[in-house]
mmCIF file of C-alpha atoms in Angstrom:
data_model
loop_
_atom_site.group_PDB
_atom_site.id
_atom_site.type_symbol
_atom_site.label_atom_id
_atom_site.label_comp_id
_atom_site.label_asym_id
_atom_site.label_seq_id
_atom_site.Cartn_x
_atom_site.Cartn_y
_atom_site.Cartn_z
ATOM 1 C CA UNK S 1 112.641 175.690 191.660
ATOM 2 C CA UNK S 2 111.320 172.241 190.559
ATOM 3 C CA UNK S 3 113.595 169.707 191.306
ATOM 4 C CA UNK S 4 111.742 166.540 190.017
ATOM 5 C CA UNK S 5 110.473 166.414 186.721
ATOM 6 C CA UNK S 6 107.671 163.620 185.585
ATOM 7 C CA UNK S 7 107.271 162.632 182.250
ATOM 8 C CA UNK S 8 105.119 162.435 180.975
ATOM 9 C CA UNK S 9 102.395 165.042 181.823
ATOM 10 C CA UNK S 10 99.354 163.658 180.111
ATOM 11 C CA UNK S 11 98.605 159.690 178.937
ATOM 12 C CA UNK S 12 95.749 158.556 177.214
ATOM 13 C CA UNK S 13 95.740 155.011 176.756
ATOM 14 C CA UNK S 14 93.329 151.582 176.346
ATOM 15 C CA UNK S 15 92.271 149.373 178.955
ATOM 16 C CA UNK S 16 94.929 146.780 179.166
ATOM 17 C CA UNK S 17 97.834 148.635 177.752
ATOM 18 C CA UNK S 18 100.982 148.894 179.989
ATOM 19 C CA UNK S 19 102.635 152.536 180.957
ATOM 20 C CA UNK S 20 105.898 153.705 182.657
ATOM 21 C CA UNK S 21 106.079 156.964 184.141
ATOM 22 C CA UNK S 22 109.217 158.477 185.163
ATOM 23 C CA UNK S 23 110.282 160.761 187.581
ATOM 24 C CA UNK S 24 113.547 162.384 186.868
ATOM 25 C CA UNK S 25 116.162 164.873 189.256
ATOM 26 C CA UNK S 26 119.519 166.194 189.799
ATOM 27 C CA UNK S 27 119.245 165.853 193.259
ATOM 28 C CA UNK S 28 119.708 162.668 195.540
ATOM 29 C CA UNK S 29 116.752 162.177 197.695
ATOM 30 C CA UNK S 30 116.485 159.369 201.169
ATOM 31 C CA UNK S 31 113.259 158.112 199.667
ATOM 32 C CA UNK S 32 110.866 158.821 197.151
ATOM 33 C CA UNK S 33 107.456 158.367 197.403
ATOM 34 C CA UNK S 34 104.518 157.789 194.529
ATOM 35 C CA UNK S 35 101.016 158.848 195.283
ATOM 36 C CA UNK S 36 97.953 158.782 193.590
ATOM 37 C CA UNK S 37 94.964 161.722 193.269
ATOM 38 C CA UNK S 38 91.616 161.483 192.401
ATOM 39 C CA UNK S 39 89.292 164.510 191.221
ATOM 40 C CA UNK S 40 88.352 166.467 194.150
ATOM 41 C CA UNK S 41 90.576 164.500 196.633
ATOM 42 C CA UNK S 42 94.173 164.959 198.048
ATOM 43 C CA UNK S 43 97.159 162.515 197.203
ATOM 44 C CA UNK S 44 97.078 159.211 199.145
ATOM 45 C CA UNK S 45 100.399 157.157 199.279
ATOM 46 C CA UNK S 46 101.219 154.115 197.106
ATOM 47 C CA UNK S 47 104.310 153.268 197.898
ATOM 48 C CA UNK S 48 107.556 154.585 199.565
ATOM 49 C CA UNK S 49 111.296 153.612 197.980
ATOM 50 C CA UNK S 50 114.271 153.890 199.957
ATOM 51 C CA UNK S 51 117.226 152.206 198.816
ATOM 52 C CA UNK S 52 118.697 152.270 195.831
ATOM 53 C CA UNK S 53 118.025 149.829 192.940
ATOM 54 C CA UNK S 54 114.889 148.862 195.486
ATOM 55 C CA UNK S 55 111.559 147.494 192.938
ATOM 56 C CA UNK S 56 108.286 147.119 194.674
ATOM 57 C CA UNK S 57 105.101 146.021 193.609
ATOM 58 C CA UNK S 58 101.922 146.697 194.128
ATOM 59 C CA UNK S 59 99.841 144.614 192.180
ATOM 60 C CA UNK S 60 99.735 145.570 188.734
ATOM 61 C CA UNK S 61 102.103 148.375 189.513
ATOM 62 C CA UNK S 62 106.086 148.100 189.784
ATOM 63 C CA UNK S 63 107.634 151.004 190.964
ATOM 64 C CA UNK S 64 111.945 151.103 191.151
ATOM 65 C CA UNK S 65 114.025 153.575 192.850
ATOM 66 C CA UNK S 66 117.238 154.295 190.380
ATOM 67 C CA UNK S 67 120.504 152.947 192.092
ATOM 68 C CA UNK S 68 121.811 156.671 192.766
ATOM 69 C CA UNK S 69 118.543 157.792 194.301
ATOM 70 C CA UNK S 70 117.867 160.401 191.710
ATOM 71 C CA UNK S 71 115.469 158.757 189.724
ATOM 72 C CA UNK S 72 112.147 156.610 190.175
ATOM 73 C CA UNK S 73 109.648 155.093 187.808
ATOM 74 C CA UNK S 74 106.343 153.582 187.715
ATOM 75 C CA UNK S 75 105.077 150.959 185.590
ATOM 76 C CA UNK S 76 101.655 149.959 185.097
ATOM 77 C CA UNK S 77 101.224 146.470 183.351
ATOM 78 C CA UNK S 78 97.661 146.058 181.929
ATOM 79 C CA UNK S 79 95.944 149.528 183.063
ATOM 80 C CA UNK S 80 92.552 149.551 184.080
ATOM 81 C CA UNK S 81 89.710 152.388 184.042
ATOM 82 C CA UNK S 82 90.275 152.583 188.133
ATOM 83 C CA UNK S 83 93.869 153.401 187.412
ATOM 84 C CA UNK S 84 92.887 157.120 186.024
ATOM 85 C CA UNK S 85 93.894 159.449 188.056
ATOM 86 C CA UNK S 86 97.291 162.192 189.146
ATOM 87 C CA UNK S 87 100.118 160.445 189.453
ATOM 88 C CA UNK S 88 102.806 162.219 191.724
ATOM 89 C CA UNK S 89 106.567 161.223 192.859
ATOM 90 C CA UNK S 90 107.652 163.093 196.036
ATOM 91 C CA UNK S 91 111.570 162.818 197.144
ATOM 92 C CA UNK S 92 112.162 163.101 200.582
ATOM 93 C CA UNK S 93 115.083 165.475 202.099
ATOM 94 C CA UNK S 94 114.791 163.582 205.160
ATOM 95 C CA UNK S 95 115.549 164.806 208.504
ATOM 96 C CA UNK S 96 113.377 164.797 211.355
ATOM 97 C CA UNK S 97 110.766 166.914 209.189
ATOM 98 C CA UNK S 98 111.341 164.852 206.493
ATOM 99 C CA UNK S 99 109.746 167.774 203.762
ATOM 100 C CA UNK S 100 108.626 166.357 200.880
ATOM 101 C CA UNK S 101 109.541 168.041 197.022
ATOM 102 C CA UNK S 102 106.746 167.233 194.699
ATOM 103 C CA UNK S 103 106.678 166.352 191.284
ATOM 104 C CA UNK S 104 105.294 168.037 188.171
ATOM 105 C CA UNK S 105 102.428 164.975 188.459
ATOM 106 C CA UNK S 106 101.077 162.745 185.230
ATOM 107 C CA UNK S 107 97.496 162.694 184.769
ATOM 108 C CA UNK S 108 96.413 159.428 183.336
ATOM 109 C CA UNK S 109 93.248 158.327 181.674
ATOM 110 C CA UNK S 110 92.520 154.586 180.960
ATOM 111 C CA UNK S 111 89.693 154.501 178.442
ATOM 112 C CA UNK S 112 87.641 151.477 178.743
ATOM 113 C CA UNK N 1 85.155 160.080 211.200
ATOM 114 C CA UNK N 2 88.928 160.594 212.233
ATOM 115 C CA UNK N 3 91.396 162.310 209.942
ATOM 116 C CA UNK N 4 92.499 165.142 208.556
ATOM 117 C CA UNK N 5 89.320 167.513 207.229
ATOM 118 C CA UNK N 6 89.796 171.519 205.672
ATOM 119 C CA UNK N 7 87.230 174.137 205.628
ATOM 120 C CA UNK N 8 85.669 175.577 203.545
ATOM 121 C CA UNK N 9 86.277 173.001 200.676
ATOM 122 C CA UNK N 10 84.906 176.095 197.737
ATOM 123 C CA UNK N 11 85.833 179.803 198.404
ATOM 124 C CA UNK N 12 85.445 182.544 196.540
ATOM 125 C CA UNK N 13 86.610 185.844 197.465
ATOM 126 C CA UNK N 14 88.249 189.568 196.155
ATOM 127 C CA UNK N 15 91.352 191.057 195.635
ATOM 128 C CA UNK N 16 92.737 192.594 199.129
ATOM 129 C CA UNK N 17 90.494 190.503 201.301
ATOM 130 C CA UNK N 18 91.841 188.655 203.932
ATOM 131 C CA UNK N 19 90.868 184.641 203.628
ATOM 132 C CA UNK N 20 91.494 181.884 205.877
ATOM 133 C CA UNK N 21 91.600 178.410 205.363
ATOM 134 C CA UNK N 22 91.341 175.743 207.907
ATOM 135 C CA UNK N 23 92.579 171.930 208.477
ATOM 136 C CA UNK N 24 92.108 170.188 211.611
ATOM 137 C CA UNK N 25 93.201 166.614 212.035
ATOM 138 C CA UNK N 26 92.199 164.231 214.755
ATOM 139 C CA UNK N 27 95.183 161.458 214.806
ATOM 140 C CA UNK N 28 97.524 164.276 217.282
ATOM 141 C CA UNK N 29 100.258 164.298 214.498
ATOM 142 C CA UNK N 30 103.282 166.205 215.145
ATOM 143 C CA UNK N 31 103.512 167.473 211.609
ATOM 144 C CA UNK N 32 101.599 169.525 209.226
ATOM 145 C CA UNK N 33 101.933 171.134 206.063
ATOM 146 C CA UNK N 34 100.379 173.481 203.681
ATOM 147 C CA UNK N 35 100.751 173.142 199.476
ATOM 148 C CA UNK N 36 99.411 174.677 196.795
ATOM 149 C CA UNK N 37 98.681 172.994 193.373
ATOM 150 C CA UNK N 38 98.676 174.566 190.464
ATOM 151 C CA UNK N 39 98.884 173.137 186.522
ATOM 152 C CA UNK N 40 102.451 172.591 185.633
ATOM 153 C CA UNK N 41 103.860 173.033 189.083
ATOM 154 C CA UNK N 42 103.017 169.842 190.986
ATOM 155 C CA UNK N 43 101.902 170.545 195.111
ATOM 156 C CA UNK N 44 104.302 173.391 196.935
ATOM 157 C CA UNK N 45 105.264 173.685 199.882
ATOM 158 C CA UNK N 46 103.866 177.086 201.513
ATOM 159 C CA UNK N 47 104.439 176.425 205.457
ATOM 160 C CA UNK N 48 104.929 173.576 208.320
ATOM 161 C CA UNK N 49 104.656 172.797 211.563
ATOM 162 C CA UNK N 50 106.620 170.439 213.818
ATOM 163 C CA UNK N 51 104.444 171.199 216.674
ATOM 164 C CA UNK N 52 102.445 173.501 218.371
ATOM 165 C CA UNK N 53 103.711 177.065 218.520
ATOM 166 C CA UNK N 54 106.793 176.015 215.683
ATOM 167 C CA UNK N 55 106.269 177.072 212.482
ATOM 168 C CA UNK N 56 108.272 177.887 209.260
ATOM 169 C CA UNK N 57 108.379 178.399 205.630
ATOM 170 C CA UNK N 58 108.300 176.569 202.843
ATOM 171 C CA UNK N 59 109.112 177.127 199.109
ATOM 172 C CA UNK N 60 106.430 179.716 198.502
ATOM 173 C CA UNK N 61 105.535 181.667 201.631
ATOM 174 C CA UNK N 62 105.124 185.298 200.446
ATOM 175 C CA UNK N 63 101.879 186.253 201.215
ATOM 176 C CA UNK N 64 100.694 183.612 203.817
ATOM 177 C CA UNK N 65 100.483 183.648 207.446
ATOM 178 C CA UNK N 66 100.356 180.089 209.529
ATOM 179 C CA UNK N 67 99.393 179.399 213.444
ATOM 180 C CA UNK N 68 99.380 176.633 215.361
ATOM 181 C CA UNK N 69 98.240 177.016 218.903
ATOM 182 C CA UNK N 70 97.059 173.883 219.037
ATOM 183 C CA UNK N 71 98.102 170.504 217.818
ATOM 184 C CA UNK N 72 95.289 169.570 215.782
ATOM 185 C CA UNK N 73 94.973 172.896 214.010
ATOM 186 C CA UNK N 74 97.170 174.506 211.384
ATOM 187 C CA UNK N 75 94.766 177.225 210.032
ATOM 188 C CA UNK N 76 96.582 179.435 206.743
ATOM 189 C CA UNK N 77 95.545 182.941 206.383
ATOM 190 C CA UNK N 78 96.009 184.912 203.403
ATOM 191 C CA UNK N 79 96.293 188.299 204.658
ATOM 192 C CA UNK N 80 95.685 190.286 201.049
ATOM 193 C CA UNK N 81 94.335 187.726 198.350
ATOM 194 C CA UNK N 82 95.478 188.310 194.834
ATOM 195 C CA UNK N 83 94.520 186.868 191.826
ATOM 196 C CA UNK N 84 97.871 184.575 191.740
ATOM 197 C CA UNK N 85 97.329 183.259 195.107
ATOM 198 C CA UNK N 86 93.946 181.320 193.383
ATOM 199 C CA UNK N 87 95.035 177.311 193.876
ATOM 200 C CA UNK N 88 93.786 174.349 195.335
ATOM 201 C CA UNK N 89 95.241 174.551 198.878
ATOM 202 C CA UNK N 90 95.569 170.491 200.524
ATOM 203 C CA UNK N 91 96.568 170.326 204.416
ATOM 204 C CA UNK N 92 98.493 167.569 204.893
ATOM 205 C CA UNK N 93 99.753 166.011 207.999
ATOM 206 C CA UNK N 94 102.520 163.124 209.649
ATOM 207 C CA UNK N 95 103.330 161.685 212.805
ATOM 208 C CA UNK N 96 106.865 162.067 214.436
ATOM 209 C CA UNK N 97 109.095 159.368 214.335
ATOM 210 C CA UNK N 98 112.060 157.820 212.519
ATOM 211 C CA UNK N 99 110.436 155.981 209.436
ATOM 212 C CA UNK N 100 106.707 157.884 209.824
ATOM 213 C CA UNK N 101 107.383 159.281 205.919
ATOM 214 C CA UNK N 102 103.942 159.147 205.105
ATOM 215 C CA UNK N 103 101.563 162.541 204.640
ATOM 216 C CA UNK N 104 98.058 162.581 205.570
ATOM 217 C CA UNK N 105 96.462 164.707 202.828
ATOM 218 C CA UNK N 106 93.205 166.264 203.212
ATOM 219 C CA UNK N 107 90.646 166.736 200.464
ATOM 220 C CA UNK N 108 91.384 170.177 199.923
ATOM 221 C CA UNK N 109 90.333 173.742 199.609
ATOM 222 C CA UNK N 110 89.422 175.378 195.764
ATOM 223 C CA UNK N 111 90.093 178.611 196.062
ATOM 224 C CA UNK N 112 89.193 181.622 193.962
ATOM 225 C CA UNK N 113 90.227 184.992 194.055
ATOM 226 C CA UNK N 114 88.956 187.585 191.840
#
């Protein structure tokens, strides 16, 4: 059962456009957590959101945790080429384990 | 170099053959993890590992088999490939701790099963 949908699944777009990508479940998580894959590489960690209403930036990308914890969304202001790639959310159950529930994932291309 | 590594990275094999894949990671994590990824489905969770010798199952274990007899190994074996069991496989792998959320992923395994 998928539990966190991402929306949306594909995004073409121009160099310097902005994007938001949203990640969207029924369930509360403790944190969510956005990573990033490359072609031929696994997902490395942007950026980890634990409370609620919590924004962090990275950048050029703004990621916010929704105030119930259900909900997260990424926003990329002025994309470049280097920002193609998977984009993932992960919730966390937490608990000493801690297991991770991935998202559907939005593959982005930034044409140059 | 250090980290977390899986062998082989290609694999091709047949229906009914038995298949293992490997990750071995060299920071002495506590935790590991298997996933598949497949279109339209994100990364699932097959099996983890809190520690040597504990093991259990994730979302989608039906068909897998995980050991860990040591702490820096977590190979996945595939006892009877079938054709739905072709994925990308990633290891992936965190330390213990209160507030140690992040996963370690390795580069992965493309598997093919015909």
């Amino acid at each position: 059962t998928q539990l966190l949908e991402q929306s949306p699944q594909f995004l073409s777009i121009q160099e310097g456009e902005n994007l938001t990508v949203y990640c969207n479940s029924s369930s509360v998580f403790s944190s969510l957590q956005w990573y990033r894959q490359e072609p031929g590489e696994g997902p490395v960690l942007l950026v980890t959101v634990v409370t609620g209403g919590e924004v962090k930036k990275l950048k050029r990308l703004t990621f916010q945790f929704g105030d119930a914890r259900k909900d997260s969304s990424l926003h990329i202001t002025a994309a470049q080429p280097g920002d193609t790639g998977l984009y993932l959310c992960a919730g966390a159950r937490g608990g000493a384990t801690n297991k991770l529930i991935f998202g559907t994932g939005t593959l982005l291309a930034v044409q140059p | 170099d250090a980290g977390i590594t899986q062998s082989p990275r290609y694999k091709i094999t047949e229906t009914g053959r038995q298949v293992t894949l490997m990750c071995h990671q060299t920071w002495s994590h506590s935790y590991m993890f298997w996933y598949r990824q497949d279109l339209g489905h994100g990364l699932r969770l097959i099996y983890y590992s809190a520690a040597a010798d504990i093991t259990d199952k994730g979302e989608v274990p039906d068909g897998y088999v995980v050991s860990r007899s040591k702490t820096e190994n977590f190979p996945l074996t595939l006892e009877s490939a079938t054709r739905s069991q072709t994925s990308v496989y990633f290891c992936a792998s965190k330390p213990e701790g209160s507030g140690q959320e992040t996963q370690y992923f390795g580069p992965g395994t493309r598997l093919l099963v015909l």
